[in-house]
GROMACS .gro file of C-alpha atoms in nm:
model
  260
    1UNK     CA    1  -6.124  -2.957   0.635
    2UNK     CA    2  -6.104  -3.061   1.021
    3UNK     CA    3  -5.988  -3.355   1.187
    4UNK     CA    4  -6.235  -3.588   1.298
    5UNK     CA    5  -6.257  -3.662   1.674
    6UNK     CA    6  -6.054  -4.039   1.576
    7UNK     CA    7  -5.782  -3.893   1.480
    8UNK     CA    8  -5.683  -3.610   1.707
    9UNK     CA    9  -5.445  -3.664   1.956
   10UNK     CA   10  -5.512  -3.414   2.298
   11UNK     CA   11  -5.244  -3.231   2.433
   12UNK     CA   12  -5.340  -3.334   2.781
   13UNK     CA   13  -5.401  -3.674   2.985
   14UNK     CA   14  -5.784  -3.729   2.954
   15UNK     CA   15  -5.737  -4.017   3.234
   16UNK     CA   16  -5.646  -3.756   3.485
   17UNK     CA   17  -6.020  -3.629   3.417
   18UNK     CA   18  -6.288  -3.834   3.669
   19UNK     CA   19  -6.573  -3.981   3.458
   20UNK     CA   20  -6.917  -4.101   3.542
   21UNK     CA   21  -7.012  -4.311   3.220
   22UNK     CA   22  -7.434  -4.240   3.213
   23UNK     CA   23  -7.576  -4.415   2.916
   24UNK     CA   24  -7.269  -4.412   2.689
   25UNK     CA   25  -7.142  -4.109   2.765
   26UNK     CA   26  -6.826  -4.026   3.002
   27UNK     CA   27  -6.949  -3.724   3.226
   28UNK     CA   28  -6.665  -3.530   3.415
   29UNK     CA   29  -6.783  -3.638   3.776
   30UNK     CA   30  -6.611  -3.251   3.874
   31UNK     CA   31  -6.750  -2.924   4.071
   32UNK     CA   32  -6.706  -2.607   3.923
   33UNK     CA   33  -6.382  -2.538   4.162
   34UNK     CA   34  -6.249  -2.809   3.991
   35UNK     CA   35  -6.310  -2.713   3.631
   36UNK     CA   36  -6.212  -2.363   3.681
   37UNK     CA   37  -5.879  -2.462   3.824
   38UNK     CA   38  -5.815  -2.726   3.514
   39UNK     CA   39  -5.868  -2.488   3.276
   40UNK     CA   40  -5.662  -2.249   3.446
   41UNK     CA   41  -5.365  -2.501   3.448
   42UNK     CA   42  -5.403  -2.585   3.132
   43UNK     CA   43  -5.550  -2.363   2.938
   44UNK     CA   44  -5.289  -2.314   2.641
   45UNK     CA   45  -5.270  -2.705   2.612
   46UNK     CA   46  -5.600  -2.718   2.570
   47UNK     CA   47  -5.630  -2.475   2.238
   48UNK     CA   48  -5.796  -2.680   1.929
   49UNK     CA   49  -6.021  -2.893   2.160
   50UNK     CA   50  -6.354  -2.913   2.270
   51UNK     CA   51  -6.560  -2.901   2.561
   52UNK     CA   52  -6.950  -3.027   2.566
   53UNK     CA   53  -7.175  -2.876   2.800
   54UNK     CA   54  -7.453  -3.191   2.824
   55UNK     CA   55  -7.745  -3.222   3.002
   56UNK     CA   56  -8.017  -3.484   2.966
   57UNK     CA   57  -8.135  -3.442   2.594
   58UNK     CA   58  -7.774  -3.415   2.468
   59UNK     CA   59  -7.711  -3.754   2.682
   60UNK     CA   60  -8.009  -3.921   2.599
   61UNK     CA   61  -7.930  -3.832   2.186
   62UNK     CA   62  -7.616  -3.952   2.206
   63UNK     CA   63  -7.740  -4.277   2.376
   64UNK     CA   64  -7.967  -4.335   2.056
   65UNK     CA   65  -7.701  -4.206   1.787
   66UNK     CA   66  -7.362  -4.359   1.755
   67UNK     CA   67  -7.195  -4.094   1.611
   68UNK     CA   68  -7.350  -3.768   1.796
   69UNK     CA   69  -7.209  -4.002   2.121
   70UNK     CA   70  -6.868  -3.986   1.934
   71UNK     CA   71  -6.879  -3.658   1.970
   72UNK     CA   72  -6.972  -3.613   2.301
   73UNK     CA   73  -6.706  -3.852   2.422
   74UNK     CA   74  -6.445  -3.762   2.165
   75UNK     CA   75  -6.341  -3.361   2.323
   76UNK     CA   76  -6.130  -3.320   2.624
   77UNK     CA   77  -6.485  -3.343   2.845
   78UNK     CA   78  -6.845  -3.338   2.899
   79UNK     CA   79  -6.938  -3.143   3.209
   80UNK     CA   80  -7.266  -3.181   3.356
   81UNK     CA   81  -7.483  -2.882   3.284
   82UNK     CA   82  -7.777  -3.111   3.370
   83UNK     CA   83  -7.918  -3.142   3.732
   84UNK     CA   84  -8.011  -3.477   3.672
   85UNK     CA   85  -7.672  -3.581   3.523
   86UNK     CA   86  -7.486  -3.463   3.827
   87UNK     CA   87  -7.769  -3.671   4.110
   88UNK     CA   88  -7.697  -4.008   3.869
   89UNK     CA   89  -7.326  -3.955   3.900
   90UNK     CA   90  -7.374  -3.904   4.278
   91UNK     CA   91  -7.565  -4.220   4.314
   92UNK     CA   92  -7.302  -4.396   4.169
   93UNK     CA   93  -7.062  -4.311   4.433
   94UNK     CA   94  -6.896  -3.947   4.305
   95UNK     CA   95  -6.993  -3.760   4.533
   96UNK     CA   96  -6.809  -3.449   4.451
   97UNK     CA   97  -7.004  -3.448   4.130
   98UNK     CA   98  -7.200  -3.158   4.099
   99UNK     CA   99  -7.384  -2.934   3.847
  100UNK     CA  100  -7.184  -2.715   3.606
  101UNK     CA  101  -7.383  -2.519   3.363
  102UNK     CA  102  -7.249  -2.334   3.051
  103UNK     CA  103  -7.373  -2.029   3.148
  104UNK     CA  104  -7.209  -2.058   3.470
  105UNK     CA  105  -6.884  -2.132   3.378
  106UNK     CA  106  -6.911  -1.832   3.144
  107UNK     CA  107  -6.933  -1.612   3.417
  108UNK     CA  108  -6.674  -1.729   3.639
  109UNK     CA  109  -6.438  -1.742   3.330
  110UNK     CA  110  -6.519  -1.362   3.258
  111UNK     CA  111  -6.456  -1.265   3.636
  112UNK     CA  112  -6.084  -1.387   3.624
  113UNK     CA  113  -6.048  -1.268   3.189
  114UNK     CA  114  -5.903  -0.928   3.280
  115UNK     CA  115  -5.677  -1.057   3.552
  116UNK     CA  116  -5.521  -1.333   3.318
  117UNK     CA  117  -5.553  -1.173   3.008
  118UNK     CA  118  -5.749  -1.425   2.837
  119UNK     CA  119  -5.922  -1.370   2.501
  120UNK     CA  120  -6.272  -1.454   2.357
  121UNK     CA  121  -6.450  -1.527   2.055
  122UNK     CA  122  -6.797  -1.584   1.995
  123UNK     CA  123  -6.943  -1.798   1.735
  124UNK     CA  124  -7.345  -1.829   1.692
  125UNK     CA  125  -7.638  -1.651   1.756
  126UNK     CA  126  -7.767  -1.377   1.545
  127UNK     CA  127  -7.583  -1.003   1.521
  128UNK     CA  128  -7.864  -0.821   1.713
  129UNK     CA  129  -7.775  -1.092   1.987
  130UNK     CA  130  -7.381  -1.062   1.920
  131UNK     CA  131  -7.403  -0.671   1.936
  132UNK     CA  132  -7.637  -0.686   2.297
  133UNK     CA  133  -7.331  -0.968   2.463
  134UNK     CA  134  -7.067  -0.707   2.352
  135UNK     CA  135  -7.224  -0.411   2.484
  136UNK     CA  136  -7.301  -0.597   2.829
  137UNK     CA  137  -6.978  -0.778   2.873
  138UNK     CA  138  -6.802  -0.494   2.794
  139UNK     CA  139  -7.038  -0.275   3.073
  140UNK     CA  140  -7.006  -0.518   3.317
  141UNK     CA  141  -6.648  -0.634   3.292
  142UNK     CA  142  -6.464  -0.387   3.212
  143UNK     CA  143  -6.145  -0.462   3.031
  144UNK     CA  144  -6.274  -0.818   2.888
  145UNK     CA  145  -6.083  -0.909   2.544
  146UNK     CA  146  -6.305  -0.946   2.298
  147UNK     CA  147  -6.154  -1.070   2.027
  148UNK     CA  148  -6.405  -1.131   1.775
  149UNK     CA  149  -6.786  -1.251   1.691
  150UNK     CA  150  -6.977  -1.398   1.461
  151UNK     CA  151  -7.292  -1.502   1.324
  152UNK     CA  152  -7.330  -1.784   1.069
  153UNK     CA  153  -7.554  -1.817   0.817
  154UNK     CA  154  -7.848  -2.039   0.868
  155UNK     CA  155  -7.757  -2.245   0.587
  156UNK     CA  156  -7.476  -2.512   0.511
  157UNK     CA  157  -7.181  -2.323   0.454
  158UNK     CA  158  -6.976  -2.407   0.183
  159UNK     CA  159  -6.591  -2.522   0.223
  160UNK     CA  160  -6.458  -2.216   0.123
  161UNK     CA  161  -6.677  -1.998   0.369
  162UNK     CA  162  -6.590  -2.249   0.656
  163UNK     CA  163  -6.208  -2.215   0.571
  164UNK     CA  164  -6.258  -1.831   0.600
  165UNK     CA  165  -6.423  -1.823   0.945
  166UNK     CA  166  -6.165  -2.045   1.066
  167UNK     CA  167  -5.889  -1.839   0.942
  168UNK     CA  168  -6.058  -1.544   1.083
  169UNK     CA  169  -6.073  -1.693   1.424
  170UNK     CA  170  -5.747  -1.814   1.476
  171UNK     CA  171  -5.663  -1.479   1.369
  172UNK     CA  172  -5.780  -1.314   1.675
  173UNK     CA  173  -5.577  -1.587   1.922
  174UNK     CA  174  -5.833  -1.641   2.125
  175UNK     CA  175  -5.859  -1.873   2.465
  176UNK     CA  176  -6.168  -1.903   2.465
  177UNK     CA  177  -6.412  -1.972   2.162
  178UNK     CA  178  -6.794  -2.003   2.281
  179UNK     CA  179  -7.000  -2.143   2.030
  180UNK     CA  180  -7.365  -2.069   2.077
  181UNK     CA  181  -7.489  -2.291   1.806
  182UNK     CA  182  -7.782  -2.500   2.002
  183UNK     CA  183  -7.711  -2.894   2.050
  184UNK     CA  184  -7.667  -3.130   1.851
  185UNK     CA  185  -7.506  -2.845   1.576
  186UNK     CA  186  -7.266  -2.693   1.831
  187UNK     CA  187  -7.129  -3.009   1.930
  188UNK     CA  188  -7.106  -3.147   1.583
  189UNK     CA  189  -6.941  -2.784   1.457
  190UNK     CA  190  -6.688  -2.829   1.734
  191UNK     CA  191  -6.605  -3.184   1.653
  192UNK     CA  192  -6.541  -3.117   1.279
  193UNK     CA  193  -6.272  -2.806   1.387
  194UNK     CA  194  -6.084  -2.998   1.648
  195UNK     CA  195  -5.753  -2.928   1.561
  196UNK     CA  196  -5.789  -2.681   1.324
  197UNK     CA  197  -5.949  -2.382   1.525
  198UNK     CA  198  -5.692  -2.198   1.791
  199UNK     CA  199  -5.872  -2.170   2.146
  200UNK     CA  200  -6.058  -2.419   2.360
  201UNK     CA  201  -6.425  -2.447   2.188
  202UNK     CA  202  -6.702  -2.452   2.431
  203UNK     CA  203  -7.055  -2.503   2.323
  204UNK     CA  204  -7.321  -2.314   2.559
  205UNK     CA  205  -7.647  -2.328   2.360
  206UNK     CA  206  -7.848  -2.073   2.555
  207UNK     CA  207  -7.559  -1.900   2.715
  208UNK     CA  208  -7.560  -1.616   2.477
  209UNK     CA  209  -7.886  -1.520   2.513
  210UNK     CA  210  -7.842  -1.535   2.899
  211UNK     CA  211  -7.603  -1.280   2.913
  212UNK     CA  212  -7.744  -1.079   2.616
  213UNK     CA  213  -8.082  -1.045   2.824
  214UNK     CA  214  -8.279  -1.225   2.553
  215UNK     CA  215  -8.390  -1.440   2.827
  216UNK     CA  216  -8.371  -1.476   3.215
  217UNK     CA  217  -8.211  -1.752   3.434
  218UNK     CA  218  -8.378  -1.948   3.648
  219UNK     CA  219  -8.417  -1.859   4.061
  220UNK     CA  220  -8.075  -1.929   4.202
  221UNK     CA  221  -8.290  -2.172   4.427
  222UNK     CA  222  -8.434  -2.376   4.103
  223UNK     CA  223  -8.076  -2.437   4.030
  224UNK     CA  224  -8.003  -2.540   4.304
  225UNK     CA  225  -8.332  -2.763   4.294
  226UNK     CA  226  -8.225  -2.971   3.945
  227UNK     CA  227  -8.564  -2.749   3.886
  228UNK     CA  228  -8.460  -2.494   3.569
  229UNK     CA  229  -8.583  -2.731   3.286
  230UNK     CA  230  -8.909  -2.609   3.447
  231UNK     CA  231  -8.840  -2.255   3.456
  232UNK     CA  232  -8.708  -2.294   3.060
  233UNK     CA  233  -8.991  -2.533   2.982
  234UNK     CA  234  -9.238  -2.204   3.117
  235UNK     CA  235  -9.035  -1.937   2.923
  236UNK     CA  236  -9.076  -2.170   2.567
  237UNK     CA  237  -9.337  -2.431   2.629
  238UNK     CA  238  -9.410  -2.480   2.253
  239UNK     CA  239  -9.066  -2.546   2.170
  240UNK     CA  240  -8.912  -2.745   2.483
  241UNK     CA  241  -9.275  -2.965   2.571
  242UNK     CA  242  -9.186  -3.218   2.288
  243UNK     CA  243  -8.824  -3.259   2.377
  244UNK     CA  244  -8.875  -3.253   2.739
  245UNK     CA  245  -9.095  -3.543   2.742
  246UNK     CA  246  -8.921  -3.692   2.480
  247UNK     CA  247  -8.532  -3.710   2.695
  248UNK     CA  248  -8.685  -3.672   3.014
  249UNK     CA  249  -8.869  -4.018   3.028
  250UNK     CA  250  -8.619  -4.214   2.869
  251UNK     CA  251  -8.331  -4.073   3.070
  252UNK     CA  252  -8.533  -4.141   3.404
  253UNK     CA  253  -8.649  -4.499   3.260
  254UNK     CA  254  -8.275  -4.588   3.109
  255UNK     CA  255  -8.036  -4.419   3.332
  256UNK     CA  256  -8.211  -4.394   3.699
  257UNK     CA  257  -8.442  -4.688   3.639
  258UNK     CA  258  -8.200  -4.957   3.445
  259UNK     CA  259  -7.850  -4.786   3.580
  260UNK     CA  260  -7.728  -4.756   3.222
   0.00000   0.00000   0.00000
């Protein structure tokens, strides 16, 4: 199976990465111009590690679970896809910290994928959702390397299945595998193939649906604002109420309140 975040050894210096540490977790305290020009630089060093996109409820469950905080903190980084994540960070004196979403960062990667030739994989989502990203990437950047998708079962898969989808990735050589799995599972999946899967993982929960058209982005100006939790909170209330109040109030108590 995979190596577990303890053991790996990264190919590059994680010192040389600025940290904000908010309630257990070491956030990069980086802009997007500065992500997109480390992963640039060292993009082929950075092939069997991980990348977490967090935002308050993936901070917030790693402050209450030991191991899920493992795995944020045990990949290269954690950017700050949260608002809020970014504002703490700034308060504590980085003030080049600033927001960098997964959905985002997908973008700007695809603008620059033709010029440097890189190559994608996704992992997640369903195959009506798989088959709508391909058809729009494709459309809208033309020439984009898409090496390979795929949708996993919603079910534990079993060792040999796992081996198989690994194999089958690596296959491809991609740069770049996105895994749209939702947090915690993306995370976790990441974690446990450290090592053993060929391209930088990224999780980006929601950003396959973004760019599949399954759902909208917020007003440029409510990201701006730290304000798309509410836009996402009004496109699922049902689902997002529970967790929003949930994360949201303990963050704000814990992290702005205490300065954990």
């Amino acid at each position: 199976m995979a190596t577990s975040t303890s053991e790996y050894i990264h190919k590059v210096d994680k010192s040389k990465i600025p940290t904000c540490n908010i309630l257990g977790v070491d956030i990069a305290a980086i802009d997007m111009e500065w992500l997109l020009d480390y992963l640039i630089n060292n993009i082929h060093d950075l092939s069997g590690d991980y990348i977490c996109v967090s935002n308050v409820h993936t901070t917030v469950t790693a402050y209450e679970d030991d191991e899920y905080r493992k795995v944020q903190n045990g990949g290269i980084m954690a950017i700050p896809d949260g608002g809020p994540l970014s504002s703490v960070g700034q308060k504590r004196g980085f003030k080049n910290m600033k927001r960098t979403t997964g959905p985002s960062l997908m973008g700007e990667i695809f603008k620059i994928s033709v010029t440097k030739r890189y190559r994608h994989y996704f992992y997640g989502s369903t195959d009506e959702t798989l088959e709508k990203l391909y058809d729009i990437l494709t459309e809208t950047y033309p020439g984009i390397q898409i090496a390979g998708m795929y949708s996993p079962p919603f079910r534990p898969m079993t060792e040999e299945e796992d081996k198989e989808i690994v194999e089958r990735i690596n296959e491809t050589k991609p740069d770049f595998v996105w895994v749209g799995l939702g947090a915690p599972k993306q995370e976790k999946w990441m974690a446990a193939h450290q090592g053993c899967v060929n391209g930088l993982m990224i999780g980006v929960g929601a950003g396959f649906d973004y760019y599949a058209g399954n759902i909208e982005r917020a007003p440029e100006w409510m990201q701006k604002s730290n304000l798309e939790w509410v836009y996402r909170l009004l496109q699922d209330p049902i689902r997002l109420f529970g967790r929003y109040w949930h994360t949201n109030t303990k963050f704000i108590w814990n992290a702005v309140v205490k300065g954990k």
